[in-house]
Amino acid sequence: MSPNVLSQRLRELTEHGVVRRRDLGPPTRVHLYELTEWGRALEPILLQFGRWGSQSPQLPEGALGIDSLLLTIKAGFNPARAADLRGVYAFHIDADTYLAEVADDSVQLRRGTTPEPDATLTTDIDTLRAVCGHQMTLAAAVDAGVLALTGDKDATQRLTDLLLAPFTPRAFADDGT
């Protein structure tokens, strides 16, 4: 998408109350766009749209970015498994850190850190794509030294289950299982 098209789309979304713009002061001097409460209400619709799209008979071209991979985790999350997966998990992907918090019947994903996650996954985006896309097993990535899991055995297993469940065949079945 060209910068002009992106600017126009952000302007339209702002005018319609879906996002709001915040200007960060010095030294960054950047514009930050965030969803409004009304914009956040779109999340269930977008996640359902993702579930629908995952059943496409044709695979999309191109590599998924980190945001798409994380949205896939959120869209593929089965609320019935929340009690089994409860915890706070950190994903160190390249130079960025993301948190997944499983509580009640949902998973919340965001950028950020926490002092003591239950388990942590550290890798690069290419390895994460390969593991999620079943081109490499998690064990092979760990053995090759390109992925590290830290935390106690139960917590790292929960993190692994949370991460990989949406990427298994038919993960987005009609019944959500």
PDB file of C-alpha atoms in Angstrom:
ATOM      1  CA  MET A   1       0.000   0.000   0.000  1.00  0.00           C
ATOM      2  CA  SER A   2       1.395   3.360  -0.899  1.00  0.00           C
ATOM      3  CA  PRO A   3       1.871   6.015   1.802  1.00  0.00           C
ATOM      4  CA  ASN A   4      -0.828   8.154   0.148  1.00  0.00           C
ATOM      5  CA  VAL A   5      -3.384   5.337   0.225  1.00  0.00           C
ATOM      6  CA  LEU A   6      -2.514   4.520   3.841  1.00  0.00           C
ATOM      7  CA  SER A   7      -2.865   8.184   4.840  1.00  0.00           C
ATOM      8  CA  GLN A   8      -6.245   8.408   3.108  1.00  0.00           C
ATOM      9  CA  ARG A   9      -7.522   5.220   4.799  1.00  0.00           C
ATOM     10  CA  LEU A  10      -6.368   6.388   8.228  1.00  0.00           C
ATOM     11  CA  ARG A  11      -7.984   9.778   7.646  1.00  0.00           C
ATOM     12  CA  GLU A  12     -11.291   8.098   6.692  1.00  0.00           C
ATOM     13  CA  LEU A  13     -11.176   5.739   9.675  1.00  0.00           C
ATOM     14  CA  THR A  14     -10.506   8.707  11.955  1.00  0.00           C
ATOM     15  CA  GLU A  15     -13.358  10.739  10.437  1.00  0.00           C
ATOM     16  CA  HIS A  16     -15.737   7.801  10.973  1.00  0.00           C
ATOM     17  CA  GLY A  17     -14.694   7.261  14.597  1.00  0.00           C
ATOM     18  CA  VAL A  18     -13.036   3.856  14.155  1.00  0.00           C
ATOM     19  CA  VAL A  19      -9.552   5.062  15.124  1.00  0.00           C
ATOM     20  CA  ARG A  20      -8.122   8.116  16.835  1.00  0.00           C
ATOM     21  CA  ARG A  21      -4.787   9.773  16.262  1.00  0.00           C
ATOM     22  CA  ARG A  22      -2.382  10.647  19.049  1.00  0.00           C
ATOM     23  CA  ASP A  23       0.764  12.623  18.470  1.00  0.00           C
ATOM     24  CA  LEU A  24       3.747  11.506  20.517  1.00  0.00           C
ATOM     25  CA  GLY A  25       5.927  14.363  21.596  1.00  0.00           C
ATOM     26  CA  PRO A  26       9.679  14.698  21.374  1.00  0.00           C
ATOM     27  CA  PRO A  27      11.936  12.969  20.779  1.00  0.00           C
ATOM     28  CA  THR A  28       9.822  10.588  18.650  1.00  0.00           C
ATOM     29  CA  ARG A  29       7.451  13.051  16.971  1.00  0.00           C
ATOM     30  CA  VAL A  30       5.328  10.318  15.442  1.00  0.00           C
ATOM     31  CA  HIS A  31       1.611   9.868  14.920  1.00  0.00           C
ATOM     32  CA  LEU A  32       0.064   6.902  16.674  1.00  0.00           C
ATOM     33  CA  TYR A  33      -3.292   5.513  15.584  1.00  0.00           C
ATOM     34  CA  GLU A  34      -5.347   3.435  17.990  1.00  0.00           C
ATOM     35  CA  LEU A  35      -8.788   1.923  17.898  1.00  0.00           C
ATOM     36  CA  THR A  36     -11.607   3.733  19.605  1.00  0.00           C
ATOM     37  CA  GLU A  37     -14.001   1.775  21.819  1.00  0.00           C
ATOM     38  CA  TRP A  38     -16.340   1.608  18.840  1.00  0.00           C
ATOM     39  CA  GLY A  39     -13.475   0.353  16.657  1.00  0.00           C
ATOM     40  CA  ARG A  40     -12.590  -2.343  19.221  1.00  0.00           C
ATOM     41  CA  ALA A  41     -16.138  -3.638  18.925  1.00  0.00           C
ATOM     42  CA  LEU A  42     -15.167  -4.839  15.430  1.00  0.00           C
ATOM     43  CA  GLU A  43     -12.757  -7.443  16.855  1.00  0.00           C
ATOM     44  CA  PRO A  44     -15.215 -10.382  17.078  1.00  0.00           C
ATOM     45  CA  ILE A  45     -16.343  -9.715  13.516  1.00  0.00           C
ATOM     46  CA  LEU A  46     -12.771  -9.572  12.216  1.00  0.00           C
ATOM     47  CA  LEU A  47     -11.800 -12.740  14.102  1.00  0.00           C
ATOM     48  CA  GLN A  48     -14.809 -14.562  12.638  1.00  0.00           C
ATOM     49  CA  PHE A  49     -13.820 -13.273   9.210  1.00  0.00           C
ATOM     50  CA  GLY A  50     -10.329 -14.714   9.806  1.00  0.00           C
ATOM     51  CA  ARG A  51     -11.823 -18.084  10.778  1.00  0.00           C
ATOM     52  CA  TRP A  52     -13.875 -18.042   7.588  1.00  0.00           C
ATOM     53  CA  GLY A  53     -10.844 -17.112   5.478  1.00  0.00           C
ATOM     54  CA  SER A  54      -8.743 -19.885   7.008  1.00  0.00           C
ATOM     55  CA  GLN A  55     -11.036 -22.421   5.343  1.00  0.00           C
ATOM     56  CA  SER A  56     -10.195 -21.110   1.873  1.00  0.00           C
ATOM     57  CA  PRO A  57      -9.341 -23.871  -0.595  1.00  0.00           C
ATOM     58  CA  GLN A  58      -6.442 -21.710  -1.803  1.00  0.00           C
ATOM     59  CA  LEU A  59      -3.534 -20.754   0.425  1.00  0.00           C
ATOM     60  CA  PRO A  60      -2.661 -17.051   0.431  1.00  0.00           C
ATOM     61  CA  GLU A  61       0.522 -15.996  -1.272  1.00  0.00           C
ATOM     62  CA  GLY A  62       3.321 -14.356   0.665  1.00  0.00           C
ATOM     63  CA  ALA A  63       4.571 -14.755   4.192  1.00  0.00           C
ATOM     64  CA  LEU A  64       2.475 -13.884   7.220  1.00  0.00           C
ATOM     65  CA  GLY A  65       3.798 -11.041   9.338  1.00  0.00           C
ATOM     66  CA  ILE A  66       3.925 -11.172  13.121  1.00  0.00           C
ATOM     67  CA  ASP A  67       0.620  -9.312  13.488  1.00  0.00           C
ATOM     68  CA  SER A  68      -1.123 -11.834  11.223  1.00  0.00           C
ATOM     69  CA  LEU A  69       0.408 -14.758  13.120  1.00  0.00           C
ATOM     70  CA  LEU A  70      -0.758 -13.306  16.442  1.00  0.00           C
ATOM     71  CA  LEU A  71      -4.242 -12.644  15.072  1.00  0.00           C
ATOM     72  CA  THR A  72      -4.363 -16.256  13.931  1.00  0.00           C
ATOM     73  CA  ILE A  73      -3.617 -17.342  17.498  1.00  0.00           C
ATOM     74  CA  LYS A  74      -6.407 -15.124  18.778  1.00  0.00           C
ATOM     75  CA  ALA A  75      -8.888 -16.194  16.092  1.00  0.00           C
ATOM     76  CA  GLY A  76      -8.101 -19.874  16.639  1.00  0.00           C
ATOM     77  CA  PHE A  77      -8.332 -19.741  20.412  1.00  0.00           C
ATOM     78  CA  ASN A  78     -10.880 -22.148  21.815  1.00  0.00           C
ATOM     79  CA  PRO A  79     -12.497 -20.604  24.944  1.00  0.00           C
ATOM     80  CA  ALA A  80     -13.270 -24.095  26.257  1.00  0.00           C
ATOM     81  CA  ARG A  81      -9.504 -24.601  26.683  1.00  0.00           C
ATOM     82  CA  ALA A  82      -8.914 -21.367  28.625  1.00  0.00           C
ATOM     83  CA  ALA A  83      -8.709 -23.117  31.994  1.00  0.00           C
ATOM     84  CA  ASP A  84      -6.090 -25.532  30.603  1.00  0.00           C
ATOM     85  CA  LEU A  85      -4.019 -22.734  29.037  1.00  0.00           C
ATOM     86  CA  ARG A  86      -4.334 -20.078  31.757  1.00  0.00           C
ATOM     87  CA  GLY A  87      -1.179 -18.009  32.138  1.00  0.00           C
ATOM     88  CA  VAL A  88       0.910 -15.115  30.867  1.00  0.00           C
ATOM     89  CA  TYR A  89       3.310 -15.908  28.034  1.00  0.00           C
ATOM     90  CA  ALA A  90       5.982 -13.760  26.411  1.00  0.00           C
ATOM     91  CA  PHE A  91       7.003 -14.016  22.775  1.00  0.00           C
ATOM     92  CA  HIS A  92      10.377 -12.448  21.957  1.00  0.00           C
ATOM     93  CA  ILE A  93      10.294 -12.233  18.170  1.00  0.00           C
ATOM     94  CA  ASP A  94      13.376 -10.571  16.725  1.00  0.00           C
ATOM     95  CA  ALA A  95      13.663  -7.275  18.655  1.00  0.00           C
ATOM     96  CA  ASP A  96      10.002  -7.093  19.735  1.00  0.00           C
ATOM     97  CA  THR A  97       8.155  -8.585  22.704  1.00  0.00           C
ATOM     98  CA  TYR A  98       4.511  -9.627  22.722  1.00  0.00           C
ATOM     99  CA  LEU A  99       2.402 -10.916  25.585  1.00  0.00           C
ATOM    100  CA  ALA A 100      -0.399 -13.435  25.530  1.00  0.00           C
ATOM    101  CA  GLU A 101      -2.583 -13.574  28.608  1.00  0.00           C
ATOM    102  CA  VAL A 102      -5.076 -16.404  28.895  1.00  0.00           C
ATOM    103  CA  ALA A 103      -7.731 -15.862  31.533  1.00  0.00           C
ATOM    104  CA  ASP A 104     -11.417 -16.656  31.913  1.00  0.00           C
ATOM    105  CA  ASP A 105     -12.540 -17.573  28.397  1.00  0.00           C
ATOM    106  CA  SER A 106     -10.267 -15.438  26.234  1.00  0.00           C
ATOM    107  CA  VAL A 107      -6.737 -14.700  25.135  1.00  0.00           C
ATOM    108  CA  GLN A 108      -5.486 -11.127  25.035  1.00  0.00           C
ATOM    109  CA  LEU A 109      -2.454 -10.306  22.890  1.00  0.00           C
ATOM    110  CA  ARG A 110      -0.450  -7.099  23.029  1.00  0.00           C
ATOM    111  CA  ARG A 111       2.990  -5.662  22.638  1.00  0.00           C
ATOM    112  CA  GLY A 112       4.823  -5.229  25.896  1.00  0.00           C
ATOM    113  CA  THR A 113       6.697  -6.944  28.656  1.00  0.00           C
ATOM    114  CA  THR A 114       6.002  -8.436  32.044  1.00  0.00           C
ATOM    115  CA  PRO A 115       8.541  -9.075  34.787  1.00  0.00           C
ATOM    116  CA  GLU A 116       7.716 -12.753  35.257  1.00  0.00           C
ATOM    117  CA  PRO A 117       5.859 -14.533  32.463  1.00  0.00           C
ATOM    118  CA  ASP A 118       4.904 -18.158  33.077  1.00  0.00           C
ATOM    119  CA  ALA A 119       6.843 -19.155  29.951  1.00  0.00           C
ATOM    120  CA  THR A 120       8.773 -17.407  27.186  1.00  0.00           C
ATOM    121  CA  LEU A 121       9.380 -18.227  23.535  1.00  0.00           C
ATOM    122  CA  THR A 122      12.366 -16.544  21.836  1.00  0.00           C
ATOM    123  CA  THR A 123      12.945 -16.813  18.100  1.00  0.00           C
ATOM    124  CA  ASP A 124      12.961 -14.878  14.832  1.00  0.00           C
ATOM    125  CA  ILE A 125       9.989 -14.310  12.538  1.00  0.00           C
ATOM    126  CA  ASP A 126      11.211 -16.759   9.882  1.00  0.00           C
ATOM    127  CA  THR A 127      11.512 -19.598  12.405  1.00  0.00           C
ATOM    128  CA  LEU A 128       8.108 -18.773  13.878  1.00  0.00           C
ATOM    129  CA  ARG A 129       6.569 -18.879  10.387  1.00  0.00           C
ATOM    130  CA  ALA A 130       8.267 -22.219   9.695  1.00  0.00           C
ATOM    131  CA  VAL A 131       7.039 -23.749  12.962  1.00  0.00           C
ATOM    132  CA  CYS A 132       3.491 -22.415  12.589  1.00  0.00           C
ATOM    133  CA  GLY A 133       3.429 -23.442   8.926  1.00  0.00           C
ATOM    134  CA  HIS A 134       4.592 -26.979   9.767  1.00  0.00           C
ATOM    135  CA  GLN A 135       7.795 -26.681   7.720  1.00  0.00           C
ATOM    136  CA  MET A 136       9.773 -27.241  10.938  1.00  0.00           C
ATOM    137  CA  THR A 137       8.796 -28.892  14.186  1.00  0.00           C
ATOM    138  CA  LEU A 138       9.146 -27.040  17.430  1.00  0.00           C
ATOM    139  CA  ALA A 139      11.578 -29.712  18.645  1.00  0.00           C
ATOM    140  CA  ALA A 140      13.732 -29.312  15.515  1.00  0.00           C
ATOM    141  CA  ALA A 141      13.823 -25.523  15.983  1.00  0.00           C
ATOM    142  CA  VAL A 142      14.894 -25.945  19.620  1.00  0.00           C
ATOM    143  CA  ASP A 143      17.514 -28.546  18.645  1.00  0.00           C
ATOM    144  CA  ALA A 144      18.871 -26.225  15.942  1.00  0.00           C
ATOM    145  CA  GLY A 145      19.210 -23.412  18.480  1.00  0.00           C
ATOM    146  CA  VAL A 146      16.904 -21.057  16.552  1.00  0.00           C
ATOM    147  CA  LEU A 147      14.081 -21.183  19.092  1.00  0.00           C
ATOM    148  CA  ALA A 148      14.204 -21.211  22.890  1.00  0.00           C
ATOM    149  CA  LEU A 149      11.467 -22.009  25.380  1.00  0.00           C
ATOM    150  CA  THR A 150      11.949 -21.039  29.018  1.00  0.00           C
ATOM    151  CA  GLY A 151       9.746 -21.663  32.010  1.00  0.00           C
ATOM    152  CA  ASP A 152       8.671 -24.771  33.838  1.00  0.00           C
ATOM    153  CA  LYS A 153       7.660 -27.817  31.809  1.00  0.00           C
ATOM    154  CA  ASP A 154       3.904 -27.344  32.277  1.00  0.00           C
ATOM    155  CA  ALA A 155       3.997 -23.647  31.383  1.00  0.00           C
ATOM    156  CA  THR A 156       6.096 -24.204  28.240  1.00  0.00           C
ATOM    157  CA  GLN A 157       3.665 -26.937  27.169  1.00  0.00           C
ATOM    158  CA  ARG A 158       0.717 -24.548  27.655  1.00  0.00           C
ATOM    159  CA  LEU A 159       2.541 -21.880  25.617  1.00  0.00           C
ATOM    160  CA  THR A 160       3.231 -24.431  22.879  1.00  0.00           C
ATOM    161  CA  ASP A 161      -0.412 -25.531  22.848  1.00  0.00           C
ATOM    162  CA  LEU A 162      -1.594 -21.926  22.668  1.00  0.00           C
ATOM    163  CA  LEU A 163       0.817 -21.141  19.850  1.00  0.00           C
ATOM    164  CA  LEU A 164       0.305 -24.189  17.668  1.00  0.00           C
ATOM    165  CA  ALA A 165      -3.388 -25.050  18.101  1.00  0.00           C
ATOM    166  CA  PRO A 166      -4.625 -22.492  15.534  1.00  0.00           C
ATOM    167  CA  PHE A 167      -2.171 -23.786  12.934  1.00  0.00           C
ATOM    168  CA  THR A 168      -3.235 -27.429  13.006  1.00  0.00           C
ATOM    169  CA  PRO A 169      -5.355 -28.742  10.141  1.00  0.00           C
ATOM    170  CA  ARG A 170      -9.019 -27.767  10.530  1.00  0.00           C
ATOM    171  CA  ALA A 171      -8.187 -25.622  13.541  1.00  0.00           C
ATOM    172  CA  PHE A 172     -11.072 -23.330  12.639  1.00  0.00           C
ATOM    173  CA  ALA A 173     -13.779 -25.993  12.466  1.00  0.00           C
ATOM    174  CA  ASP A 174     -17.354 -24.764  12.603  1.00  0.00           C
ATOM    175  CA  ASP A 175     -17.712 -25.771  16.246  1.00  0.00           C
ATOM    176  CA  GLY A 176     -14.647 -23.711  17.255  1.00  0.00           C
ATOM    177  CA  THR A 177     -12.619 -26.757  18.279  1.00  0.00           C
TER     178      THR A 177
END
